[in-house]
CSV table of C-alpha atoms in Angstrom, one decimal:
chain,number,residue,atom,x,y,z
A,104,MET,CA,96.3,104.8,129.4
A,105,ALA,CA,96.4,107.4,125.9
A,106,LYS,CA,100.2,107.0,124.7
A,107,ARG,CA,98.5,103.4,123.8
A,108,LEU,CA,96.1,104.3,121.4
A,109,ILE,CA,97.1,105.9,118.0
A,110,PRO,CA,94.8,107.6,115.8
A,111,ALA,CA,94.9,106.0,111.8
A,112,LEU,CA,95.4,108.5,109.4
A,113,ASN,CA,94.5,111.7,110.0
A,114,ARG,CA,93.0,112.1,113.1
A,115,VAL,CA,93.5,113.4,116.4
A,116,LEU,CA,93.0,112.7,120.1
A,117,VAL,CA,91.4,114.9,122.3
A,118,GLU,CA,90.7,115.5,125.9
A,119,LYS,CA,88.2,118.1,126.4
A,120,ILE,CA,89.3,121.0,128.5
A,121,VAL,CA,86.0,121.4,131.7
A,122,PRO,CA,86.2,124.9,132.2
A,123,PRO,CA,86.1,125.5,136.6
A,124,SER,CA,82.7,125.8,137.2
A,125,LYS,CA,83.8,128.9,139.9
A,126,THR,CA,86.5,131.7,140.5
A,127,THR,CA,89.4,131.2,143.2
A,128,SER,CA,87.5,133.2,145.6
A,129,GLY,CA,84.7,130.9,145.0
A,130,ILE,CA,82.2,132.5,143.1
A,131,LEU,CA,79.5,130.6,141.2
A,132,LEU,CA,80.1,131.0,137.4
A,133,PRO,CA,77.4,131.0,135.4
A,134,GLU,CA,76.9,128.0,132.6
A,135,LYS,CA,76.8,130.5,129.8
A,136,THR,CA,80.5,132.4,130.8
A,137,THR,CA,82.5,129.5,130.8
A,138,LYS,CA,81.3,127.7,126.9
A,139,LEU,CA,84.1,127.7,125.5
A,140,ASN,CA,85.0,123.8,123.6
A,141,SER,CA,87.9,123.7,123.7
A,142,GLY,CA,90.3,120.8,124.0
A,143,LYS,CA,94.1,119.0,124.5
A,144,VAL,CA,95.6,117.0,121.9
A,145,ILE,CA,97.4,113.8,123.0
A,146,ALA,CA,97.8,112.4,120.5
A,147,VAL,CA,98.0,112.9,116.6
A,148,GLY,CA,97.6,110.3,113.0
A,149,PRO,CA,100.2,109.7,111.0
A,150,GLY,CA,98.1,111.4,108.4
A,151,ALA,CA,96.2,111.1,105.0
A,152,ARG,CA,97.6,109.6,101.8
A,153,SER,CA,96.5,112.1,98.6
A,154,ARG,CA,95.6,110.3,95.2
A,155,ASP,CA,99.6,110.6,94.5
A,156,GLY,CA,100.3,108.3,97.5
A,157,ASN,CA,101.7,111.2,99.6
A,158,VAL,CA,101.4,111.4,103.2
A,159,ILE,CA,99.6,114.9,104.0
A,160,PRO,CA,101.0,115.3,107.4
A,161,VAL,CA,98.5,116.8,110.4
A,162,THR,CA,98.7,120.2,111.2
A,163,VAL,CA,98.3,119.9,115.4
A,164,LYS,CA,101.0,118.8,117.0
A,165,GLU,CA,101.0,117.0,120.4
A,166,GLY,CA,100.3,119.1,123.5
A,167,ASP,CA,98.3,121.6,121.4
A,168,VAL,CA,94.8,123.0,122.9
A,169,VAL,CA,92.7,124.1,120.1
A,170,LEU,CA,89.2,125.4,119.2
A,171,LEU,CA,86.4,122.0,118.6
A,172,PRO,CA,82.8,122.1,117.1
A,173,GLU,CA,80.1,121.4,119.3
A,174,TYR,CA,79.4,118.4,117.9
A,175,GLY,CA,81.0,115.9,116.8
A,176,GLY,CA,84.1,113.9,116.6
A,177,THR,CA,83.7,109.8,118.6
A,178,GLU,CA,83.9,109.5,122.1
A,179,VAL,CA,86.7,106.9,123.6
A,180,LYS,CA,86.9,105.8,127.0
A,181,LEU,CA,90.1,105.0,128.2
A,182,GLY,CA,90.3,103.7,131.7
A,183,ASP,CA,88.2,106.8,134.0
A,184,LYS,CA,88.8,109.5,131.1
A,185,GLU,CA,86.8,110.4,128.5
A,186,TYR,CA,88.7,111.8,124.9
A,187,HIS,CA,87.3,112.2,121.8
A,188,LEU,CA,88.8,111.2,118.0
A,189,PHE,CA,88.1,114.3,115.6
A,190,ARG,CA,89.6,114.5,112.0
A,191,ASP,CA,92.5,117.3,111.2
A,192,ASP,CA,89.7,118.5,109.4
A,193,ASP,CA,86.9,118.9,112.0
A,194,ILE,CA,89.5,121.1,114.1
A,195,LEU,CA,88.5,125.1,113.4
A,196,GLY,CA,91.9,126.4,114.9
A,197,THR,CA,95.0,126.4,117.7
A,198,LEU,CA,94.2,128.6,120.4
A,199,HIS,CA,97.1,130.5,122.2
A,200,ASP,CA,97.7,132.5,124.8
């Protein structure tokens, strides 16, 4: 369902990653230890235009795991899933293993 939505300009469609609330052995984790505001990029727009009319490409690509700001973005509900639209400038960085 999310593949039908193509973000406009320099916007990025992100599905937030919900951290696990307990370990594989069944130990419950406190909320504060699992709080990392990250998400997976589902779709990206073509990019914004400069004053000269040139396209400035988006810095992330589909499949990237990104660090998101605590507040901001626009919530979008597609089917039974929730996604968020962020501007490329609002994304704080990418996360790598």
